[in-house]
CSV table of C-alpha atoms and ligand atoms in Angstrom, one decimal:
chain,number,residue,atom,x,y,z
A,1,UNK,CA,0.0,0.0,0.0
A,2,UNK,CA,1.4,3.4,-0.9
A,3,UNK,CA,0.2,6.8,0.0
A,4,UNK,CA,-0.9,8.5,-3.2
A,5,UNK,CA,-1.4,12.3,-3.6
A,6,UNK,CA,-4.9,12.8,-4.7
A,7,UNK,CA,-5.5,15.8,-7.0
A,8,UNK,CA,-2.1,17.4,-6.7
A,9,UNK,CA,-3.4,20.0,-9.1
A,10,UNK,CA,-6.7,20.5,-7.3
A,11,UNK,CA,-6.3,20.0,-3.6
A,12,UNK,CA,-3.7,18.7,-1.1
A,13,UNK,CA,-5.8,15.8,0.3
A,14,UNK,CA,-3.9,12.5,0.7
A,15,UNK,CA,-5.6,9.2,0.7
A,16,UNK,CA,-4.1,5.8,1.3
A,17,UNK,CA,-5.0,4.0,-1.9
A,18,UNK,CA,-2.9,1.9,-4.3
A,19,UNK,CA,-3.3,3.0,-7.9
A,20,UNK,CA,-0.2,1.3,-9.1
A,21,UNK,CA,-0.5,-1.2,-12.0
A,22,UNK,CA,1.8,-3.7,-13.8
A,23,UNK,CA,1.3,-3.2,-17.5
A,24,UNK,CA,3.2,-5.1,-20.1
A,25,UNK,CA,6.6,-5.1,-18.4
A,26,UNK,CA,6.3,-1.8,-16.7
A,27,UNK,CA,5.3,-1.0,-13.1
A,28,UNK,CA,3.3,2.3,-13.2
A,29,UNK,CA,2.5,4.4,-10.2
A,30,UNK,CA,-0.9,5.1,-11.7
A,31,UNK,CA,-3.1,3.8,-14.5
A,32,UNK,CA,-3.4,7.0,-16.5
A,33,UNK,CA,-1.0,7.7,-19.4
A,34,UNK,CA,-0.7,10.5,-21.9
A,35,UNK,CA,-1.7,9.2,-25.4
A,36,UNK,CA,0.7,9.5,-28.3
A,37,UNK,CA,0.5,12.7,-30.3
A,38,UNK,CA,-1.6,14.7,-27.7
A,39,UNK,CA,1.2,15.5,-25.3
A,40,UNK,CA,4.1,16.2,-27.6
A,41,UNK,CA,7.3,15.1,-26.1
A,42,UNK,CA,6.1,16.0,-22.6
A,43,UNK,CA,8.6,18.9,-22.3
A,44,UNK,CA,6.0,21.7,-22.4
A,45,UNK,CA,3.7,20.2,-19.9
A,46,UNK,CA,3.5,21.7,-16.4
A,47,UNK,CA,5.1,19.7,-13.6
A,48,UNK,CA,1.8,19.5,-11.8
A,49,UNK,CA,0.3,17.5,-14.7
A,50,UNK,CA,3.3,15.2,-14.8
A,51,UNK,CA,2.7,14.2,-11.1
A,52,UNK,CA,-0.5,12.4,-12.1
A,53,UNK,CA,1.0,10.5,-15.0
A,54,UNK,CA,1.6,6.8,-14.9
A,55,UNK,CA,3.5,7.0,-18.1
A,56,UNK,CA,3.8,9.1,-21.3
A,57,UNK,CA,3.7,7.9,-24.9
A,58,UNK,CA,5.6,10.3,-27.1
A,59,UNK,CA,4.4,11.6,-30.5
A,60,UNK,CA,4.9,9.0,-33.2
A,61,UNK,CA,8.2,9.0,-35.0
A,62,UNK,CA,9.8,7.5,-38.1
A,63,UNK,CA,13.5,6.8,-38.7
A,64,UNK,CA,13.9,10.1,-40.6
A,65,UNK,CA,12.4,13.5,-39.8
A,66,UNK,CA,9.0,14.3,-41.3
A,67,UNK,CA,7.2,17.5,-42.0
A,68,UNK,CA,3.7,16.0,-41.7
A,69,UNK,CA,0.7,17.1,-43.7
A,70,UNK,CA,-0.1,20.6,-45.0
A,71,UNK,CA,-2.6,22.6,-42.9
A,72,UNK,CA,-5.4,22.5,-42.1
A,73,UNK,CA,-4.6,19.4,-40.0
A,74,UNK,CA,-7.2,19.6,-37.3
A,75,UNK,CA,-11.0,20.1,-37.5
A,76,UNK,CA,-13.5,20.2,-34.6
A,77,UNK,CA,-16.4,17.8,-34.9
A,78,UNK,CA,-19.4,17.1,-32.7
A,79,UNK,CA,-18.0,15.7,-29.4
A,80,UNK,CA,-14.6,15.2,-31.0
A,81,UNK,CA,-12.0,16.2,-33.5
A,82,UNK,CA,-10.5,15.0,-36.8
A,83,UNK,CA,-6.7,15.2,-37.1
A,84,UNK,CA,-4.4,14.5,-40.0
A,85,UNK,CA,-1.0,15.6,-38.6
A,86,UNK,CA,0.8,13.1,-40.8
A,87,UNK,CA,3.3,12.0,-38.1
A,88,UNK,CA,5.4,15.1,-38.1
A,89,UNK,CA,8.5,14.5,-36.1
A,90,UNK,CA,12.3,14.9,-35.6
A,91,UNK,CA,13.3,11.4,-36.6
A,92,UNK,CA,15.4,9.0,-34.5
A,93,UNK,CA,18.5,11.2,-34.3
A,94,UNK,CA,16.5,14.3,-33.1
A,95,UNK,CA,14.6,12.2,-30.6
A,96,UNK,CA,17.8,10.8,-29.1
A,97,UNK,CA,19.6,14.1,-28.9
A,98,UNK,CA,16.8,16.5,-27.9
A,99,UNK,CA,14.2,14.5,-25.9
A,100,UNK,CA,15.5,11.3,-24.5
A,101,UNK,CA,18.1,13.0,-22.2
A,102,UNK,CA,15.2,15.0,-20.6
A,103,UNK,CA,13.1,11.9,-20.2
A,104,UNK,CA,15.9,10.2,-18.4
A,105,UNK,CA,15.5,12.7,-15.6
A,106,UNK,CA,11.8,12.0,-15.1
A,107,UNK,CA,10.2,9.8,-12.4
A,108,UNK,CA,7.8,8.0,-14.8
A,109,UNK,CA,8.5,5.9,-17.9
A,110,UNK,CA,8.3,7.2,-21.5
A,111,UNK,CA,7.4,4.9,-24.3
A,112,UNK,CA,8.2,5.9,-27.9
A,113,UNK,CA,5.5,5.5,-30.5
A,114,UNK,CA,7.3,4.0,-33.5
A,115,UNK,CA,6.3,4.0,-37.1
A,116,UNK,CA,7.6,2.6,-40.4
A,117,UNK,CA,6.8,1.8,-44.0
A,118,UNK,CA,8.0,-1.8,-43.6
A,119,UNK,CA,8.6,-4.3,-40.8
A,120,UNK,CA,12.3,-3.8,-41.3
A,121,UNK,CA,12.0,-0.1,-40.7
A,122,UNK,CA,10.1,-0.7,-37.4
A,123,UNK,CA,12.8,-3.1,-36.4
A,124,UNK,CA,15.6,-0.7,-37.2
A,125,UNK,CA,14.0,2.1,-35.3
A,126,UNK,CA,13.6,-0.2,-32.2
A,127,UNK,CA,17.3,-1.2,-32.4
A,128,UNK,CA,18.4,2.4,-32.7
A,129,UNK,CA,16.4,3.3,-29.6
A,130,UNK,CA,17.1,0.2,-27.6
A,131,UNK,CA,19.2,1.0,-24.6
A,132,UNK,CA,19.0,4.8,-25.0
A,133,UNK,CA,18.6,6.3,-21.4
A,134,UNK,CA,15.1,7.8,-21.0
A,135,UNK,CA,13.4,5.3,-23.3
A,136,UNK,CA,11.4,2.7,-21.2
A,137,UNK,CA,9.6,0.9,-24.0
A,138,UNK,CA,7.9,1.0,-27.4
A,139,UNK,CA,4.4,1.5,-28.6
A,140,UNK,CA,4.2,0.2,-32.1
A,141,UNK,CA,1.8,2.2,-34.2
A,142,UNK,CA,0.3,-0.1,-36.7
A,143,UNK,CA,-2.9,2.0,-36.8
A,144,UNK,CA,-2.2,5.6,-38.1
A,145,UNK,CA,-4.8,6.6,-40.7
A,146,UNK,CA,-2.9,9.7,-41.7
A,147,UNK,CA,0.1,8.5,-43.7
A,148,UNK,CA,0.2,7.3,-47.3
A,149,UNK,CA,2.6,4.4,-46.7
A,150,UNK,CA,2.3,1.8,-43.9
A,151,UNK,CA,-0.1,3.1,-41.3
A,152,UNK,CA,-3.4,1.2,-41.3
A,153,UNK,CA,-2.1,-1.5,-43.7
A,154,UNK,CA,-0.1,-3.2,-40.9
A,155,UNK,CA,-3.0,-3.0,-38.5
A,156,UNK,CA,-5.6,-4.5,-40.8
A,157,UNK,CA,-3.8,-7.7,-41.6
A,158,UNK,CA,-3.0,-10.2,-38.8
A,159,UNK,CA,0.1,-11.4,-40.7
A,160,UNK,CA,1.5,-7.9,-41.3
A,161,UNK,CA,0.7,-6.9,-37.7
A,162,UNK,CA,2.6,-10.0,-36.4
A,163,UNK,CA,5.5,-9.4,-38.8
A,164,UNK,CA,6.0,-5.8,-37.4
A,165,UNK,CA,5.6,-7.0,-33.8
A,166,UNK,CA,8.1,-9.7,-34.4
A,167,UNK,CA,10.6,-7.4,-36.1
A,168,UNK,CA,10.5,-5.1,-33.0
A,169,UNK,CA,10.5,-7.9,-30.5
A,170,UNK,CA,13.7,-9.4,-32.0
A,171,UNK,CA,15.6,-6.1,-31.6
A,172,UNK,CA,14.8,-5.2,-28.0
A,173,UNK,CA,14.2,-6.5,-24.5
A,174,UNK,CA,12.3,-3.4,-23.6
A,175,UNK,CA,8.5,-3.7,-23.2
A,176,UNK,CA,6.8,-3.8,-26.6
A,177,UNK,CA,3.2,-2.6,-26.8
A,178,UNK,CA,1.1,-2.6,-30.0
A,179,UNK,CA,-1.5,0.0,-30.7
A,180,UNK,CA,-4.4,-1.4,-32.6
A,181,UNK,CA,-6.7,0.3,-35.2
A,182,UNK,CA,-10.4,0.3,-34.7
A,183,UNK,CA,-10.8,0.0,-38.5
A,184,UNK,CA,-11.1,-3.8,-38.6
A,185,UNK,CA,-13.8,-6.4,-38.8
A,186,UNK,CA,-12.5,-8.5,-35.8
A,187,UNK,CA,-10.1,-6.8,-33.5
A,188,UNK,CA,-9.6,-10.1,-31.6
A,189,UNK,CA,-7.9,-11.7,-34.6
A,190,UNK,CA,-5.3,-8.8,-34.8
A,191,UNK,CA,-4.9,-8.8,-31.0
A,192,UNK,CA,-4.1,-12.5,-30.9
A,193,UNK,CA,-1.6,-12.2,-33.8
A,194,UNK,CA,0.3,-9.5,-32.0
A,195,UNK,CA,0.2,-11.5,-28.7
A,196,UNK,CA,1.6,-14.6,-30.4
A,197,UNK,CA,4.3,-12.5,-32.1
A,198,UNK,CA,5.6,-11.4,-28.7
A,199,UNK,CA,3.8,-8.2,-27.7
A,200,UNK,CA,3.8,-7.4,-23.9
A,201,UNK,CA,0.6,-5.3,-24.1
A,202,UNK,CA,-1.9,-4.0,-26.5
A,203,UNK,CA,-3.3,-0.5,-26.8
A,204,UNK,CA,-6.9,-0.1,-28.0
A,205,UNK,CA,-7.7,2.0,-29.9
A,206,UNK,CA,-6.2,4.6,-32.3
A,207,UNK,CA,-8.5,7.0,-34.2
A,208,UNK,CA,-11.4,6.1,-36.6
A,209,UNK,CA,-11.1,7.4,-40.2
A,210,UNK,CA,-13.5,10.3,-40.8
A,211,UNK,CA,-14.2,13.2,-43.1
A,212,UNK,CA,-15.7,16.6,-42.8
A,213,UNK,CA,-16.8,18.8,-45.7
A,214,UNK,CA,-16.5,22.6,-46.0
A,215,UNK,CA,-19.8,23.6,-47.6
A,216,UNK,CA,-18.5,26.9,-49.0
A,217,UNK,CA,-15.4,25.4,-50.6
A,218,UNK,CA,-17.2,22.2,-51.4
A,219,UNK,CA,-14.2,20.1,-50.4
A,220,UNK,CA,-12.8,18.4,-47.4
A,221,UNK,CA,-11.8,20.6,-44.5
A,222,UNK,CA,-8.6,18.7,-44.0
A,223,UNK,CA,-5.8,19.0,-46.6
A,224,UNK,CA,-5.3,15.2,-46.3
A,225,UNK,CA,-9.0,14.8,-47.1
A,226,UNK,CA,-9.6,12.3,-44.3
A,227,UNK,CA,-8.5,12.4,-40.7
A,228,UNK,CA,-8.5,10.4,-37.4
A,229,UNK,CA,-11.6,10.9,-35.3
A,230,UNK,CA,-11.0,11.1,-31.6
A,231,UNK,CA,-12.7,12.4,-28.4
A,232,UNK,CA,-16.0,11.5,-26.6
A,233,UNK,CA,-17.7,10.8,-30.0
A,234,UNK,CA,-15.7,7.5,-30.2
A,235,UNK,CA,-15.9,6.4,-26.6
A,236,UNK,CA,-18.6,3.7,-26.7
A,237,UNK,CA,-17.0,2.3,-29.8
A,238,UNK,CA,-13.6,2.3,-28.2
A,239,UNK,CA,-14.8,0.7,-24.9
A,240,UNK,CA,-16.4,-2.1,-27.0
A,241,UNK,CA,-13.2,-2.7,-29.0
A,242,UNK,CA,-10.9,-2.6,-26.0
A,243,UNK,CA,-13.2,-5.1,-24.3
A,244,UNK,CA,-13.2,-7.4,-27.3
A,245,UNK,CA,-9.4,-7.2,-27.4
A,246,UNK,CA,-9.1,-7.9,-23.7
A,247,UNK,CA,-11.3,-10.9,-24.1
A,248,UNK,CA,-9.2,-12.2,-26.9
A,249,UNK,CA,-5.8,-12.2,-25.2
A,250,UNK,CA,-4.1,-12.8,-21.9
A,251,UNK,CA,-1.7,-9.9,-22.1
A,252,UNK,CA,-2.8,-6.5,-20.7
A,253,UNK,CA,-4.9,-4.1,-22.8
A,254,UNK,CA,-4.6,-0.3,-22.4
A,255,UNK,CA,-7.9,1.4,-23.1
A,256,UNK,CA,-8.0,4.6,-25.3
A,257,UNK,CA,-10.7,6.7,-26.8
A,258,UNK,CA,-12.7,9.7,-25.6
A,259,UNK,CA,-11.7,9.6,-21.9
A,260,UNK,CA,-12.6,13.0,-20.4
A,261,UNK,CA,-13.2,12.1,-16.7
A,262,UNK,CA,-12.5,9.4,-14.2
A,263,UNK,CA,-15.8,7.7,-14.9
A,264,UNK,CA,-14.9,7.3,-18.5
A,265,UNK,CA,-11.6,5.7,-17.6
A,266,UNK,CA,-13.4,3.4,-15.2
A,267,UNK,CA,-15.6,2.1,-18.1
A,268,UNK,CA,-12.5,0.9,-19.8
A,269,UNK,CA,-11.0,-0.5,-16.6
A,270,UNK,CA,-14.2,-2.4,-15.7
A,271,UNK,CA,-14.5,-3.6,-19.4
A,272,UNK,CA,-11.2,-5.4,-18.8
A,273,UNK,CA,-8.4,-2.9,-19.4
A,274,UNK,CA,-5.4,-2.7,-17.2
A,275,UNK,CA,-4.8,1.0,-17.7
A,276,UNK,CA,-5.9,3.9,-19.9
A,277,UNK,CA,-4.5,6.7,-22.1
A,278,UNK,CA,-6.0,10.2,-22.3
A,279,UNK,CA,-5.6,12.1,-25.6
A,280,UNK,CA,-8.0,14.7,-26.9
A,281,UNK,CA,-9.3,15.7,-23.5
A,282,UNK,CA,-6.0,17.5,-22.9
A,283,UNK,CA,-6.8,19.8,-25.8
A,284,UNK,CA,-9.9,21.1,-24.1
A,285,UNK,CA,-8.8,20.8,-20.5
A,286,UNK,CA,-5.1,20.9,-19.6
A,287,UNK,CA,-5.9,19.4,-16.2
A,288,UNK,CA,-7.6,16.4,-17.8
A,289,UNK,CA,-5.0,13.8,-16.9
A,290,UNK,CA,-4.9,14.8,-13.2
A,291,UNK,CA,-8.7,14.9,-13.0
A,292,UNK,CA,-9.0,11.4,-14.6
A,293,UNK,CA,-6.4,10.1,-12.1
A,294,UNK,CA,-8.2,11.7,-9.2
A,295,UNK,CA,-11.6,10.5,-10.4
A,296,UNK,CA,-10.5,6.9,-10.5
A,297,UNK,CA,-9.1,7.3,-7.0
A,298,UNK,CA,-12.3,8.9,-5.7
A,299,UNK,CA,-14.4,6.1,-7.1
A,300,UNK,CA,-12.3,3.4,-5.5
A,301,UNK,CA,-12.4,5.2,-2.2
A,302,UNK,CA,-16.2,5.7,-2.3
A,303,UNK,CA,-16.7,2.0,-3.2
A,304,UNK,CA,-14.5,0.8,-0.3
A,305,UNK,CA,-11.7,-0.5,-2.6
A,306,UNK,CA,-8.2,0.0,-1.3
A,307,UNK,CA,-6.5,-0.5,-4.7
A,308,UNK,CA,-7.1,-0.6,-8.4
A,309,UNK,CA,-6.3,-4.4,-8.4
A,310,UNK,CA,-9.4,-4.9,-6.3
A,311,UNK,CA,-11.7,-3.3,-8.9
A,312,UNK,CA,-14.0,-6.1,-10.2
A,313,UNK,CA,-13.8,-6.5,-14.0
A,314,UNK,CA,-16.5,-7.5,-16.4
A,315,UNK,CA,-14.6,-9.9,-18.6
A,316,UNK,CA,-16.6,-13.0,-19.5
A,317,UNK,CA,-14.5,-15.5,-21.5
A,318,UNK,CA,-17.3,-17.4,-23.2
B,401,FMN,C1,-3.6,15.4,-32.7
B,401,FMN,C2,-3.5,14.0,-32.5
B,401,FMN,C3,-2.3,13.3,-32.9
B,401,FMN,C4,-2.1,12.0,-32.7
B,401,FMN,N1,-0.9,11.4,-33.0
B,401,FMN,C5,-0.7,10.0,-32.8
B,401,FMN,C6,0.5,9.4,-33.1
B,401,FMN,O1,1.5,10.1,-33.4
B,401,FMN,N2,0.6,8.1,-32.9
B,401,FMN,C7,-0.5,7.3,-32.4
B,401,FMN,O2,-0.3,6.1,-32.3
B,401,FMN,N3,-1.6,7.9,-32.1
B,401,FMN,C8,-1.8,9.2,-32.3
B,401,FMN,N4,-3.0,9.8,-32.0
B,401,FMN,C9,-4.1,9.0,-31.5
B,401,FMN,C10,-4.2,9.1,-29.9
B,401,FMN,O3,-3.1,8.7,-29.3
B,401,FMN,C11,-5.5,8.3,-29.4
B,401,FMN,O4,-5.3,6.9,-29.7
B,401,FMN,C12,-6.8,8.8,-30.0
B,401,FMN,O5,-6.8,10.2,-30.2
B,401,FMN,C13,-8.0,8.3,-29.2
B,401,FMN,O6,-7.9,8.8,-27.9
B,401,FMN,P1,-8.6,10.2,-27.4
B,401,FMN,O7,-10.1,10.1,-27.9
B,401,FMN,O8,-8.5,10.2,-25.9
B,401,FMN,O9,-7.9,11.3,-28.1
B,401,FMN,C14,-3.2,11.2,-32.2
B,401,FMN,C15,-4.4,11.8,-31.8
B,401,FMN,C16,-4.5,13.2,-32.0
B,401,FMN,C17,-5.8,13.8,-31.6
């Protein structure tokens, strides 16, 4: 049992409750993580926010630097947003020189969201980053809808998903998590393929492909035409998919999609997830991660549970 600070950003109350979780090879002090692409590299985020973080997943990178898509890259939609950033990033050398040294000073783990156009590229990226101080693990992105090459292709096909997972697994002993796309007929098939190929955990889910039309211009609002839909609009879909993934495998599943408050995170946790990631919420409420963390703690306290592990899960294996 550890003494956890509740709502460091909101009040100074301390409650004796254990929010720590073991997820895919990492021991986290809490179940709430920052989702890839919505927290940058963590360097601009106030210290208070970082106190509530179980872990952070960095913006997705490729081996080489990328400029991403042309603007407009973000459009607000009912209860959500569409983004087509196009995986802008500094590439592996920039990540190692500019960000990893900062992460090495932090008291929570940082996973790098890795991307490639072939299984070999994913493997090479993992081997370049393996052993770099500050990098605690990998989240393999086989689910980005906003790139021309790779992206969704790997996440749609169980053989391709397994090949990428295996290519990374062979190059590192660090935890390997695989981020699944919701754009599939049966997420359980992909989940099992990644588990069999050596994944330590799965993250469910990435964004759904969507489109929004500008009525005056009579063309898509995003320069990439389509974008990834995120936010509360996708939450019930995401809870269902995360639940299906959790039922399909024995490795932990991290729930993602439209989490704004502690209660939203608890839906994923009760549906069988070991932990959660918060993304879009941070765009509208910079305190979102701390509030989700505190909301989970408050629920456990008010239901007489002393730790997250004691939370009953709804996970029928029929
Ligand atoms: C602006 C933006 C950028 C994102 N970039 C990435 C990325 O680089 N890699 C990735 O795997 N997911 C990326 N995502 C997806 C999120 O990590 C998350 O899976 C998704 O937004 C659903 O969660 P949410 O509804 O809490 O935002 C991005 C999402 C947004 C909104």
